[in-house]
């Protein structure tokens, strides 16, 4: 058993080699702050294992010394889940050196990789075999597969292919006692008991370190029909989505709503996009097919013509080249960047049932205006997934951190209540991390909290994994009262 911190760090350095255990403050800096720069922590070291065996060794040393580990992929998460606390007794474990492709099965359409592989590299590996990994996020150039699974990432392909969870066939993870949980199966059907790998998906690094993944791939689209639509009637969004799905034989792969205010900030940050915008903003829609025989463009344009006829839309642009299509997607994906340039935003990642989206946006705007008419909004979202990014821009001249705290305290509860009243969620894609841990304990029902803390206790009785993420460190959930248990 290692006795003190210095000895622990020496043992880790021996196990992982000097580049696997960083203690030089300058080299550690980049791992200690979340990507939105809302929190900076301290760490005893940054561990960078290069193999699964090294992850196991490091886990045993850290657990043996009574220290804690904070797993980190690309550090692109929005809720501070990969940022250590300020105590200095946590160690960050970055998976960046565990980044190899293991196999692509072209016939079975699966990809197996180390969890530290960058999402864009995994996409490229699939594409090189004529297949597609249908997980696509604005951060794909830096986020890593283990992070994608641990946050159950959503992104731009959810409408057709689901969240990260829907793409996972197998997982390998190192448990807090250093043992390996290996379930790297390629099976679509397997009902042999509890599906334990599901617990790691969306687990935010609280149950173990994911080291390997097997993901589903899909056939590569050879035709894509894309359109930018000037939206007139926000209230009709759910109906328009249903139209698109029906008219394209459910080949719709994107239905992205961009409000006039989000477009305004985009224009201010970059340039006038030179695209038609209606009273309700714009839609970016797409349908794809792996068969060239499907007349996608005709299907899409017929659908849009119907909307224009009924005044739900006023104009549309159909890109004529891959470069034009890519430009439209770049615009959509760079909205978070435009918000940053406008001074940053407080992000509300809400989901409600698709039919309730217009009502949420309307009532949410009214709530914000009643709270402070000077607040500027940037609203956009994956409407096909019932997901609205309802972001409040940091008021000009106000410090980002204090604005964040003020808005989270004063405005967030009202927005969360609004979503809850519609059967929605206050965190559709981003998760809980450290920033929303208290919100979870305040809002989750007792039976959920009871099971969550029980699961955590079962996997990690010594509290090695990511303390403070998902549940607050001092959170102790009282046993369920009998009457609650039977409700
Ligand atoms: C520009 C931009 C656009 C984004 N768009 C989207 C979007 O559309 N949809 C969406 O869902 N998210 C989006 N995000 C958020 C973020 O990119 C995703 O949550 C992503 O999945 C995080 O991956 P990561 O590797 O960066 O994880 P990190 O930020 O490093 O970690 C996230 C969480 O996972 C844990 N973790 C990381 N790796 C492991 C592992 N191997 N084992 C166990 N736990 C681990 C961490 O401890 C932490 O709790 C966006 C972020 C940015 C900056």
Short mmCIF file of C-alpha atoms and ligand atoms in Angstrom, two decimals:
data_model
loop_
_atom_site.label_atom_id
_atom_site.label_comp_id
_atom_site.label_asym_id
_atom_site.label_seq_id
_atom_site.Cartn_x
_atom_site.Cartn_y
_atom_site.Cartn_z
CA UNK A 1 0.00 0.00 0.00
CA UNK A 2 1.40 3.37 -0.97
CA UNK A 3 1.78 5.69 2.00
CA UNK A 4 1.91 9.26 0.76
CA UNK A 5 1.28 11.37 -2.28
CA UNK A 6 4.94 11.58 -3.37
CA UNK A 7 5.26 7.80 -3.22
CA UNK A 8 2.00 7.38 -5.11
CA UNK A 9 3.19 9.69 -7.87
CA UNK A 10 6.50 7.80 -8.10
CA UNK A 11 4.60 4.52 -8.40
CA UNK A 12 2.36 6.01 -11.11
CA UNK A 13 5.34 7.37 -12.98
CA UNK A 14 6.97 3.91 -12.92
CA UNK A 15 3.77 2.27 -14.11
CA UNK A 16 2.95 4.72 -16.91
CA UNK A 17 6.35 6.17 -17.82
CA UNK A 18 7.23 9.88 -17.54
CA UNK A 19 4.91 10.96 -20.38
CA UNK A 20 2.10 8.97 -18.77
CA UNK A 21 2.21 10.89 -15.51
CA UNK A 22 2.45 14.69 -15.75
CA UNK A 23 3.11 16.77 -12.66
CA UNK A 24 4.69 19.82 -14.28
CA UNK A 25 2.15 22.63 -13.64
CA UNK A 26 2.62 24.09 -17.11
CA UNK A 27 1.84 20.79 -18.85
CA UNK A 28 -1.10 20.18 -16.54
CA UNK A 29 -2.89 23.49 -17.19
CA UNK A 30 -4.91 22.46 -20.25
CA UNK A 31 -6.52 19.56 -18.38
CA UNK A 32 -7.70 21.56 -15.38
CA UNK A 33 -10.25 23.95 -16.89
CA UNK A 34 -13.48 23.01 -18.64
CA UNK A 35 -13.84 24.10 -22.26
CA UNK A 36 -16.30 26.90 -21.39
CA UNK A 37 -13.83 28.14 -18.78
CA UNK A 38 -16.40 28.15 -16.02
CA UNK A 39 -14.37 26.03 -13.59
CA UNK A 40 -10.70 25.41 -12.90
CA UNK A 41 -9.57 22.70 -10.52
CA UNK A 42 -6.34 21.29 -9.17
CA UNK A 43 -4.95 17.81 -9.69
CA UNK A 44 -2.13 15.86 -8.08
CA UNK A 45 -1.17 14.67 -11.58
CA UNK A 46 -2.47 14.08 -15.07
CA UNK A 47 -2.35 10.39 -15.96
CA UNK A 48 -2.10 9.41 -19.63
CA UNK A 49 -2.16 5.61 -19.85
CA UNK A 50 -1.37 4.14 -23.27
CA UNK A 51 -2.90 0.68 -22.79
CA UNK A 52 -5.78 -0.97 -20.97
CA UNK A 53 -3.28 -2.71 -18.68
CA UNK A 54 -1.86 0.70 -17.76
CA UNK A 55 -5.35 1.99 -16.94
CA UNK A 56 -5.80 -0.99 -14.62
CA UNK A 57 -2.42 -0.48 -12.94
CA UNK A 58 -3.04 3.24 -12.45
CA UNK A 59 -6.52 2.59 -11.06
CA UNK A 60 -5.14 0.14 -8.47
CA UNK A 61 -2.43 2.58 -7.37
CA UNK A 62 -4.82 5.54 -7.09
CA UNK A 63 -7.48 3.53 -5.26
CA UNK A 64 -4.84 2.00 -2.96
CA UNK A 65 -3.68 5.49 -1.98
CA UNK A 66 -7.21 6.65 -1.18
CA UNK A 67 -7.14 9.22 -4.00
CA UNK A 68 -9.72 9.83 -6.71
CA UNK A 69 -9.75 9.81 -10.52
CA UNK A 70 -11.47 12.18 -12.92
CA UNK A 71 -11.70 10.61 -16.39
CA UNK A 72 -11.21 12.95 -19.32
CA UNK A 73 -11.68 12.44 -23.06
CA UNK A 74 -11.46 15.53 -25.26
CA UNK A 75 -12.53 17.86 -22.42
CA UNK A 76 -15.31 19.32 -24.59
CA UNK A 77 -18.16 18.57 -22.17
CA UNK A 78 -20.53 21.38 -21.21
CA UNK A 79 -21.14 20.57 -17.54
CA UNK A 80 -17.72 20.38 -15.88
CA UNK A 81 -17.76 16.57 -15.53
CA UNK A 82 -14.12 16.21 -16.60
CA UNK A 83 -12.74 19.00 -14.41
CA UNK A 84 -11.23 18.11 -11.01
CA UNK A 85 -12.24 19.94 -7.84
CA UNK A 86 -9.98 22.41 -6.05
CA UNK A 87 -8.78 20.01 -3.35
CA UNK A 88 -5.71 18.71 -5.21
CA UNK A 89 -6.38 15.07 -4.21
CA UNK A 90 -7.99 14.12 -7.49
CA UNK A 91 -5.99 12.96 -10.51
CA UNK A 92 -7.19 13.50 -14.05
CA UNK A 93 -6.95 10.44 -16.26
CA UNK A 94 -6.83 11.47 -19.90
CA UNK A 95 -7.56 8.74 -22.44
CA UNK A 96 -5.78 10.62 -25.23
CA UNK A 97 -3.01 8.03 -25.66
CA UNK A 98 -5.43 5.10 -25.70
CA UNK A 99 -6.61 5.96 -29.18
CA UNK A 100 -6.20 3.01 -31.52
CA UNK A 101 -8.67 1.60 -33.99
CA UNK A 102 -9.21 -2.06 -33.14
CA UNK A 103 -11.30 -3.33 -36.07
CA UNK A 104 -13.87 -2.39 -38.68
CA UNK A 105 -16.23 -5.21 -39.66
CA UNK A 106 -17.47 -4.18 -43.11
CA UNK A 107 -20.07 -6.92 -43.41
CA UNK A 108 -21.33 -6.83 -39.83
CA UNK A 109 -21.11 -3.00 -40.02
CA UNK A 110 -19.37 -2.41 -36.71
CA UNK A 111 -16.32 -0.50 -35.51
CA UNK A 112 -14.26 -1.41 -32.43
CA UNK A 113 -11.86 1.15 -31.00
CA UNK A 114 -10.06 2.32 -27.91
CA UNK A 115 -12.14 4.81 -25.94
CA UNK A 116 -9.58 7.58 -26.44
CA UNK A 117 -10.06 7.69 -30.21
CA UNK A 118 -11.17 11.10 -31.45
CA UNK A 119 -14.70 10.93 -32.86
CA UNK A 120 -13.64 12.42 -36.22
CA UNK A 121 -10.92 9.74 -36.56
CA UNK A 122 -13.48 7.01 -35.92
CA UNK A 123 -15.78 8.62 -38.51
CA UNK A 124 -12.88 8.65 -41.01
CA UNK A 125 -12.06 4.99 -40.30
CA UNK A 126 -15.68 4.06 -41.05
CA UNK A 127 -15.80 6.22 -44.18
CA UNK A 128 -12.61 4.62 -45.53
CA UNK A 129 -14.55 1.32 -45.60
CA UNK A 130 -17.57 2.83 -47.33
CA UNK A 131 -19.58 3.05 -44.10
CA UNK A 132 -20.64 5.81 -41.73
CA UNK A 133 -20.49 6.24 -37.97
CA UNK A 134 -23.70 8.23 -37.50
CA UNK A 135 -22.63 10.31 -34.50
CA UNK A 136 -21.90 13.89 -35.40
CA UNK A 137 -21.29 16.85 -33.08
CA UNK A 138 -19.75 20.30 -33.39
CA UNK A 139 -16.89 19.08 -31.18
CA UNK A 140 -16.11 15.96 -33.22
CA UNK A 141 -12.55 17.08 -34.02
CA UNK A 142 -11.60 16.88 -30.34
CA UNK A 143 -14.14 14.84 -28.34
CA UNK A 144 -13.31 11.17 -27.82
CA UNK A 145 -15.45 8.04 -28.02
CA UNK A 146 -15.27 7.33 -24.28
CA UNK A 147 -16.46 10.87 -23.59
CA UNK A 148 -19.24 10.52 -26.16
CA UNK A 149 -20.51 7.38 -24.49
CA UNK A 150 -20.06 8.71 -20.95
CA UNK A 151 -22.21 11.73 -21.83
CA UNK A 152 -24.55 9.73 -24.09
CA UNK A 153 -23.92 12.43 -26.68
CA UNK A 154 -26.63 13.45 -29.11
CA UNK A 155 -25.79 15.84 -31.91
CA UNK A 156 -26.93 16.14 -35.47
CA UNK A 157 -27.90 12.58 -36.39
CA UNK A 158 -30.26 11.72 -33.54
CA UNK A 159 -33.42 12.05 -35.60
CA UNK A 160 -32.46 9.10 -37.79
CA UNK A 161 -29.91 7.15 -35.73
CA UNK A 162 -30.53 8.00 -32.08
CA UNK A 163 -28.19 9.11 -29.31
CA UNK A 164 -24.75 7.56 -28.67
CA UNK A 165 -26.50 4.87 -26.60
CA UNK A 166 -28.37 3.64 -29.66
CA UNK A 167 -25.10 3.01 -31.47
CA UNK A 168 -23.35 0.99 -28.77
CA UNK A 169 -23.03 -2.77 -29.11
CA UNK A 170 -20.13 -3.38 -26.75
CA UNK A 171 -18.14 -1.73 -23.98
CA UNK A 172 -14.97 -2.52 -22.09
CA UNK A 173 -14.32 -0.68 -18.83
CA UNK A 174 -11.87 -0.72 -15.96
CA UNK A 175 -13.74 -0.81 -12.67
CA UNK A 176 -12.67 1.18 -9.59
CA UNK A 177 -10.90 -1.86 -8.10
CA UNK A 178 -8.83 -2.28 -11.27
CA UNK A 179 -10.69 -5.29 -12.68
CA UNK A 180 -11.75 -5.33 -16.31
CA UNK A 181 -15.42 -5.46 -17.29
CA UNK A 182 -15.27 -6.76 -20.85
CA UNK A 183 -18.39 -6.78 -22.96
CA UNK A 184 -16.92 -6.01 -26.38
CA UNK A 185 -19.65 -7.87 -28.19
CA UNK A 186 -20.92 -7.21 -31.68
CA UNK A 187 -24.34 -8.67 -31.01
CA UNK A 188 -27.59 -6.90 -31.74
CA UNK A 189 -29.49 -9.41 -29.68
CA UNK A 190 -28.30 -10.54 -26.28
CA UNK A 191 -30.74 -10.95 -23.42
CA UNK A 192 -28.39 -12.73 -21.04
CA UNK A 193 -29.28 -10.88 -17.86
CA UNK A 194 -28.93 -7.20 -16.97
CA UNK A 195 -27.41 -5.17 -19.79
CA UNK A 196 -24.73 -3.71 -17.53
CA UNK A 197 -22.88 -1.80 -20.25
CA UNK A 198 -25.85 0.58 -20.38
CA UNK A 199 -24.89 1.93 -16.96
CA UNK A 200 -21.59 3.27 -18.31
CA UNK A 201 -23.41 5.11 -21.11
CA UNK A 202 -24.31 8.50 -19.70
CA UNK A 203 -22.44 7.43 -16.52
CA UNK A 204 -20.16 10.52 -16.69
CA UNK A 205 -17.14 8.57 -15.46
CA UNK A 206 -18.69 7.75 -12.09
CA UNK A 207 -18.63 3.95 -12.38
CA UNK A 208 -15.33 3.17 -14.11
CA UNK A 209 -13.11 4.12 -17.02
CA UNK A 210 -14.43 3.09 -20.42
CA UNK A 211 -11.43 1.76 -22.37
CA UNK A 212 -13.01 0.20 -25.47
CA UNK A 213 -16.20 0.46 -27.50
CA UNK A 214 -17.99 -1.39 -30.29
CA UNK A 215 -20.26 0.86 -32.32
CA UNK A 216 -22.83 0.25 -35.04
CA UNK A 217 -22.10 1.65 -38.48
CA UNK A 218 -24.56 2.34 -41.27
CA UNK A 219 -24.38 2.25 -45.05
CA UNK A 220 -22.82 5.37 -46.55
CA UNK A 221 -25.38 7.73 -48.08
CA UNK A 222 -24.79 8.35 -51.76
CA UNK A 223 -27.54 10.92 -52.11
CA UNK A 224 -28.33 13.73 -49.75
CA UNK A 225 -31.03 16.30 -50.28
CA UNK A 226 -30.56 19.36 -48.13
CA UNK A 227 -32.53 22.59 -47.89
CA UNK A 228 -32.45 25.84 -46.03
CA UNK A 229 -36.03 26.94 -45.47
CA UNK A 230 -37.25 30.41 -44.48
CA UNK A 231 -39.67 29.56 -41.67
CA UNK A 232 -42.75 31.72 -41.16
CA UNK A 233 -44.73 29.83 -38.58
CA UNK A 234 -42.81 28.51 -35.53
CA UNK A 235 -46.03 27.02 -34.18
CA UNK A 236 -46.12 24.62 -37.12
CA UNK A 237 -42.68 23.07 -36.47
CA UNK A 238 -44.00 19.72 -35.15
CA UNK A 239 -46.40 19.35 -38.06
CA UNK A 240 -43.65 20.24 -40.54
CA UNK A 241 -41.39 17.58 -39.04
CA UNK A 242 -44.17 15.00 -39.40
CA UNK A 243 -44.67 16.13 -43.04
CA UNK A 244 -40.97 15.75 -43.78
CA UNK A 245 -40.74 12.30 -42.23
CA UNK A 246 -43.77 11.07 -44.15
CA UNK A 247 -42.86 12.65 -47.49
CA UNK A 248 -39.30 11.29 -47.40
CA UNK A 249 -40.30 7.75 -46.39
CA UNK A 250 -38.63 8.43 -43.01
CA UNK A 251 -35.28 9.14 -44.62
CA UNK A 252 -35.10 12.57 -42.96
CA UNK A 253 -31.81 12.82 -41.11
CA UNK A 254 -31.93 16.41 -39.85
CA UNK A 255 -34.54 18.94 -38.88
CA UNK A 256 -32.70 21.84 -37.29
CA UNK A 257 -34.48 24.98 -36.17
CA UNK A 258 -32.57 28.27 -35.99
CA UNK A 259 -34.39 31.27 -34.51
CA UNK A 260 -34.00 34.81 -35.89
CA UNK A 261 -31.98 35.79 -32.82
CA UNK A 262 -29.48 32.92 -33.19
CA UNK A 263 -29.06 34.00 -36.83
CA UNK A 264 -28.56 37.60 -35.78
CA UNK A 265 -25.66 36.69 -33.45
CA UNK A 266 -24.21 34.45 -36.15
CA UNK A 267 -24.31 37.34 -38.64
CA UNK A 268 -22.70 39.69 -36.13
CA UNK A 269 -19.90 37.22 -35.39
CA UNK A 270 -19.13 36.12 -38.94
CA UNK A 271 -20.91 37.60 -41.91
CA UNK A 272 -24.34 38.03 -43.45
CA UNK A 273 -25.06 34.45 -44.53
CA UNK A 274 -27.03 35.73 -47.53
CA UNK A 275 -29.84 33.25 -46.94
CA UNK A 276 -33.59 33.79 -46.73
CA UNK A 277 -34.93 34.09 -43.21
CA UNK A 278 -38.64 34.10 -42.33
CA UNK A 279 -40.50 35.60 -39.41
CA UNK A 280 -39.87 32.35 -37.50
CA UNK A 281 -36.21 32.05 -38.49
CA UNK A 282 -34.97 29.17 -40.60
CA UNK A 283 -34.81 25.41 -40.86
CA UNK A 284 -31.94 23.29 -42.04
CA UNK A 285 -33.36 19.98 -43.20
CA UNK A 286 -31.78 16.99 -44.81
CA UNK A 287 -32.69 13.53 -46.02
CA UNK A 288 -30.14 10.93 -47.07
CA UNK A 289 -30.17 7.55 -48.74
CA UNK A 290 -27.59 4.87 -49.46
CA UNK A 291 -29.43 4.09 -52.70
CA UNK A 292 -29.15 6.43 -55.67
CA UNK A 293 -32.54 5.14 -56.86
CA UNK A 294 -34.42 7.10 -54.22
CA UNK A 295 -35.62 10.46 -55.66
CA UNK A 296 -34.79 12.35 -52.50
CA UNK A 297 -34.56 15.81 -53.97
CA UNK A 298 -38.00 15.52 -55.53
CA UNK A 299 -39.44 14.28 -52.23
CA UNK A 300 -37.88 17.16 -50.32
CA UNK A 301 -38.88 19.86 -52.78
CA UNK A 302 -42.47 18.56 -52.93
CA UNK A 303 -42.63 18.79 -49.16
CA UNK A 304 -41.25 22.34 -49.13
CA UNK A 305 -43.65 23.38 -51.90
CA UNK A 306 -46.53 22.26 -49.66
CA UNK A 307 -45.21 24.44 -46.83
CA UNK A 308 -44.85 27.46 -49.08
CA UNK A 309 -48.36 26.94 -50.42
CA UNK A 310 -49.76 26.93 -46.90
CA UNK A 311 -47.60 29.90 -45.83
CA UNK A 312 -45.66 27.93 -43.24
CA UNK A 313 -42.51 28.81 -45.16
CA UNK A 314 -41.78 31.62 -47.58
CA UNK A 315 -38.63 30.58 -49.45
CA UNK A 316 -36.01 27.86 -49.65
CA UNK A 317 -32.50 27.32 -50.92
CA UNK A 318 -31.37 23.91 -52.12
CA UNK A 319 -27.57 23.68 -52.33
CA UNK A 320 -26.25 22.75 -55.74
CA UNK A 321 -22.88 21.40 -54.68
CA UNK A 322 -21.26 19.61 -51.79
CA UNK A 323 -19.41 22.84 -50.94
CA UNK A 324 -22.70 24.76 -50.67
CA UNK A 325 -24.19 22.03 -48.50
CA UNK A 326 -21.12 22.03 -46.26
CA UNK A 327 -21.46 25.81 -45.87
CA UNK A 328 -24.98 25.45 -44.53
CA UNK A 329 -23.86 22.84 -42.01
CA UNK A 330 -20.89 24.96 -40.97
CA UNK A 331 -23.30 27.79 -40.25
CA UNK A 332 -25.45 25.55 -38.06
CA UNK A 333 -22.49 24.01 -36.25
CA UNK A 334 -20.82 27.35 -35.55
CA UNK A 335 -23.74 28.87 -33.64
CA UNK A 336 -22.04 28.02 -30.29
CA UNK A 337 -18.92 29.80 -31.59
CA UNK A 338 -21.01 32.87 -32.55
CA UNK A 339 -22.40 32.93 -29.01
CA UNK A 340 -18.85 32.85 -27.66
CA UNK A 341 -17.90 35.79 -29.88
CA UNK A 342 -21.00 37.67 -28.69
CA UNK A 343 -19.65 37.39 -25.14
CA UNK A 344 -20.67 33.88 -24.14
CA UNK A 345 -23.96 32.34 -23.14
CA UNK A 346 -25.66 30.54 -20.31
CA UNK A 347 -26.82 27.33 -21.90
CA UNK A 348 -30.17 25.72 -21.26
CA UNK A 349 -30.40 22.35 -22.93
CA UNK A 350 -34.07 21.54 -22.70
CA UNK A 351 -36.08 18.68 -24.11
CA UNK A 352 -39.84 18.45 -24.30
CA UNK A 353 -42.09 16.18 -26.36
CA UNK A 354 -41.84 17.31 -30.00
CA UNK A 355 -45.46 18.63 -30.19
CA UNK A 356 -44.75 20.95 -27.23
CA UNK A 357 -41.66 22.65 -28.65
CA UNK A 358 -43.43 25.78 -29.97
CA UNK A 359 -45.27 26.22 -26.66
CA UNK A 360 -42.02 25.86 -24.73
CA UNK A 361 -40.19 28.40 -26.90
CA UNK A 362 -43.06 30.89 -26.61
CA UNK A 363 -43.52 30.54 -22.86
CA UNK A 364 -39.74 30.45 -22.30
CA UNK A 365 -39.31 33.73 -24.15
CA UNK A 366 -42.12 35.31 -22.13
CA UNK A 367 -40.52 34.09 -18.91
CA UNK A 368 -37.14 35.58 -19.84
CA UNK A 369 -38.71 38.88 -20.92
CA UNK A 370 -40.66 39.12 -17.66
CA UNK A 371 -37.48 38.44 -15.70
CA UNK A 372 -35.34 40.97 -17.53
CA UNK A 373 -36.43 42.44 -20.88
CA UNK A 374 -32.80 43.34 -21.64
CA UNK A 375 -31.67 39.72 -21.84
CA UNK A 376 -30.77 38.49 -25.32
CA UNK A 377 -31.60 34.94 -26.37
CA UNK A 378 -30.09 32.51 -28.84
CA UNK A 379 -32.59 29.75 -29.50
CA UNK A 380 -31.98 26.82 -31.83
CA UNK A 381 -32.24 23.12 -31.68
CA UNK A 382 -32.62 19.64 -32.94
CA UNK A 383 -36.40 19.87 -33.18
CA UNK A 384 -36.58 16.33 -34.52
CA UNK A 385 -35.31 15.19 -31.12
CA UNK A 386 -37.52 17.47 -29.04
CA UNK A 387 -34.36 19.32 -28.04
CA UNK A 388 -34.13 23.10 -27.76
CA UNK A 389 -30.95 24.95 -26.97
CA UNK A 390 -32.44 27.90 -25.16
CA UNK A 391 -29.39 30.03 -24.48
CA UNK A 392 -29.22 33.38 -22.72
CA UNK A 393 -26.37 35.60 -23.88
CA UNK A 394 -24.20 37.15 -21.22
CA UNK A 395 -25.26 40.81 -20.97
CA UNK A 396 -22.72 43.19 -22.51
CA UNK A 397 -20.24 44.42 -19.93
CA UNK A 398 -21.16 41.78 -17.34
CA UNK A 399 -18.61 39.26 -16.18
CA UNK A 400 -19.34 35.80 -17.63
CA UNK A 401 -19.07 33.91 -14.37
CA UNK A 402 -21.27 36.21 -12.34
CA UNK A 403 -23.83 36.42 -15.16
CA UNK A 404 -23.84 32.66 -15.29
CA UNK A 405 -24.45 32.36 -11.56
CA UNK A 406 -27.10 35.06 -11.56
CA UNK A 407 -29.03 33.58 -14.48
CA UNK A 408 -28.71 30.00 -13.20
CA UNK A 409 -30.12 31.09 -9.85
CA UNK A 410 -32.81 33.50 -10.96
CA UNK A 411 -34.00 32.10 -14.27
CA UNK A 412 -33.14 28.42 -14.44
CA UNK A 413 -35.74 27.14 -11.94
CA UNK A 414 -38.57 28.78 -13.91
CA UNK A 415 -37.37 27.31 -17.20
CA UNK A 416 -36.89 23.88 -15.63
CA UNK A 417 -40.39 24.03 -14.12
CA UNK A 418 -41.77 24.97 -17.51
CA UNK A 419 -40.07 22.00 -19.18
CA UNK A 420 -41.06 19.69 -16.33
CA UNK A 421 -44.70 20.76 -16.65
CA UNK A 422 -44.59 19.59 -20.26
CA UNK A 423 -43.04 16.24 -19.33
CA UNK A 424 -39.60 17.48 -20.39
CA UNK A 425 -36.02 17.44 -19.13
CA UNK A 426 -33.67 20.22 -18.02
CA UNK A 427 -30.73 18.41 -19.55
CA UNK A 428 -31.39 16.80 -22.89
CA UNK A 429 -27.85 16.12 -24.13
CA UNK A 430 -25.29 17.73 -21.90
CA UNK A 431 -25.79 15.74 -18.72
CA UNK A 432 -25.25 16.66 -15.08
CA UNK A 433 -21.49 16.84 -14.48
CA UNK A 434 -20.49 19.12 -11.61
CA UNK A 435 -22.50 22.14 -12.70
CA UNK A 436 -25.94 20.51 -12.41
CA UNK A 437 -25.35 18.00 -9.59
CA UNK A 438 -27.45 19.99 -7.13
CA UNK A 439 -30.22 20.47 -9.67
CA UNK A 440 -30.41 16.69 -9.98
CA UNK A 441 -30.72 16.14 -6.24
CA UNK A 442 -33.34 18.88 -5.99
CA UNK A 443 -35.42 17.64 -8.90
CA UNK A 444 -35.07 13.87 -9.24
CA UNK A 445 -37.67 11.80 -7.47
CA UNK A 446 -36.54 9.88 -4.35
CA UNK A 447 -36.69 6.45 -5.93
CA UNK A 448 -34.38 7.53 -8.76
CA UNK A 449 -31.88 9.10 -6.36
CA UNK A 450 -32.02 6.03 -4.15
CA UNK A 451 -31.20 3.69 -7.04
CA UNK A 452 -28.53 6.02 -8.45
CA UNK A 453 -26.62 6.26 -5.20
CA UNK A 454 -27.03 2.51 -4.69
CA UNK A 455 -25.58 1.74 -8.11
CA UNK A 456 -22.67 4.06 -7.46
CA UNK A 457 -22.04 2.47 -4.08
CA UNK A 458 -22.07 -0.99 -5.64
CA UNK A 459 -19.54 -0.15 -8.36
CA UNK A 460 -17.38 2.18 -6.32
CA UNK A 461 -17.72 1.74 -2.55
CA UNK A 462 -14.47 3.65 -1.89
CA UNK A 463 -15.52 6.69 -3.95
CA UNK A 464 -12.59 6.63 -6.39
CA UNK A 465 -14.50 7.62 -9.50
CA UNK A 466 -15.17 11.25 -10.31
CA UNK A 467 -16.37 12.47 -6.88
CA UNK A 468 -18.66 15.47 -7.22
CA UNK A 469 -19.82 14.59 -10.72
CA UNK A 470 -23.49 13.69 -11.15
CA UNK A 471 -24.16 13.59 -7.39
CA UNK A 472 -22.65 16.14 -4.98
CA UNK A 473 -19.74 14.76 -2.89
CA UNK A 474 -21.61 15.08 0.38
CA UNK A 475 -24.80 13.63 -1.02
CA UNK A 476 -26.10 10.81 1.12
CA UNK A 477 -29.48 9.63 0.15
CA UNK A 478 -31.70 8.50 2.98
CA UNK A 479 -33.25 5.05 2.56
CA UNK A 480 -36.61 5.15 0.86
CA UNK A 481 -39.50 5.50 3.23
CA UNK A 482 -41.88 2.55 2.90
CA UNK A 483 -44.80 4.61 1.68
CA UNK A 484 -42.58 6.27 -0.98
CA UNK A 485 -41.34 2.88 -2.10
CA UNK A 486 -44.90 1.71 -2.63
CA UNK A 487 -46.24 4.82 -4.27
C1 LIG B 1 -18.74 23.10 -30.15
C2 LIG B 1 -19.39 22.02 -29.32
C3 LIG B 1 -20.52 21.39 -29.79
C4 LIG B 1 -21.13 20.38 -29.04
N1 LIG B 1 -22.24 19.78 -29.53
C5 LIG B 1 -22.82 18.78 -28.83
C6 LIG B 1 -23.99 18.15 -29.34
O1 LIG B 1 -24.51 18.49 -30.39
N2 LIG B 1 -24.53 17.14 -28.61
C7 LIG B 1 -23.97 16.73 -27.42
O2 LIG B 1 -24.50 15.79 -26.81
N3 LIG B 1 -22.88 17.34 -26.91
C8 LIG B 1 -22.30 18.35 -27.58
N4 LIG B 1 -21.19 18.98 -27.06
C9 LIG B 1 -20.69 18.58 -25.73
C10 LIG B 1 -19.51 17.56 -25.80
O3 LIG B 1 -18.76 17.71 -26.93
C11 LIG B 1 -20.00 16.15 -25.73
O4 LIG B 1 -20.63 15.98 -24.49
C12 LIG B 1 -18.92 15.06 -25.88
O5 LIG B 1 -19.57 13.81 -25.97
C13 LIG B 1 -17.91 15.01 -24.75
O6 LIG B 1 -16.82 14.18 -25.13
P1 LIG B 1 -15.36 14.42 -24.53
O7 LIG B 1 -14.47 13.33 -25.03
O8 LIG B 1 -14.89 15.79 -24.79
O9 LIG B 1 -15.63 14.20 -22.98
P2 LIG B 1 -15.09 15.05 -21.75
O10 LIG B 1 -15.58 16.44 -21.78
O11 LIG B 1 -13.62 14.85 -21.61
O12 LIG B 1 -15.81 14.26 -20.55
C14 LIG B 1 -17.21 14.28 -20.42
C15 LIG B 1 -17.64 13.34 -19.27
O13 LIG B 1 -17.33 12.00 -19.59
C16 LIG B 1 -16.39 11.43 -18.65
N5 LIG B 1 -15.46 10.61 -19.44
C17 LIG B 1 -14.71 11.01 -20.51
N6 LIG B 1 -14.05 9.95 -21.01
C18 LIG B 1 -14.37 8.87 -20.24
C19 LIG B 1 -14.02 7.50 -20.27
N7 LIG B 1 -13.19 6.99 -21.18
N8 LIG B 1 -14.54 6.68 -19.32
C20 LIG B 1 -15.39 7.17 -18.37
N9 LIG B 1 -15.76 8.46 -18.31
C21 LIG B 1 -15.27 9.30 -19.25
C22 LIG B 1 -15.77 12.63 -17.97
O14 LIG B 1 -15.32 12.31 -16.66
C23 LIG B 1 -16.90 13.62 -17.96
O15 LIG B 1 -17.77 13.36 -16.89
C24 LIG B 1 -20.57 20.00 -27.79
C25 LIG B 1 -19.41 20.63 -27.32
C26 LIG B 1 -18.83 21.64 -28.07
C27 LIG B 1 -17.59 22.30 -27.53
#
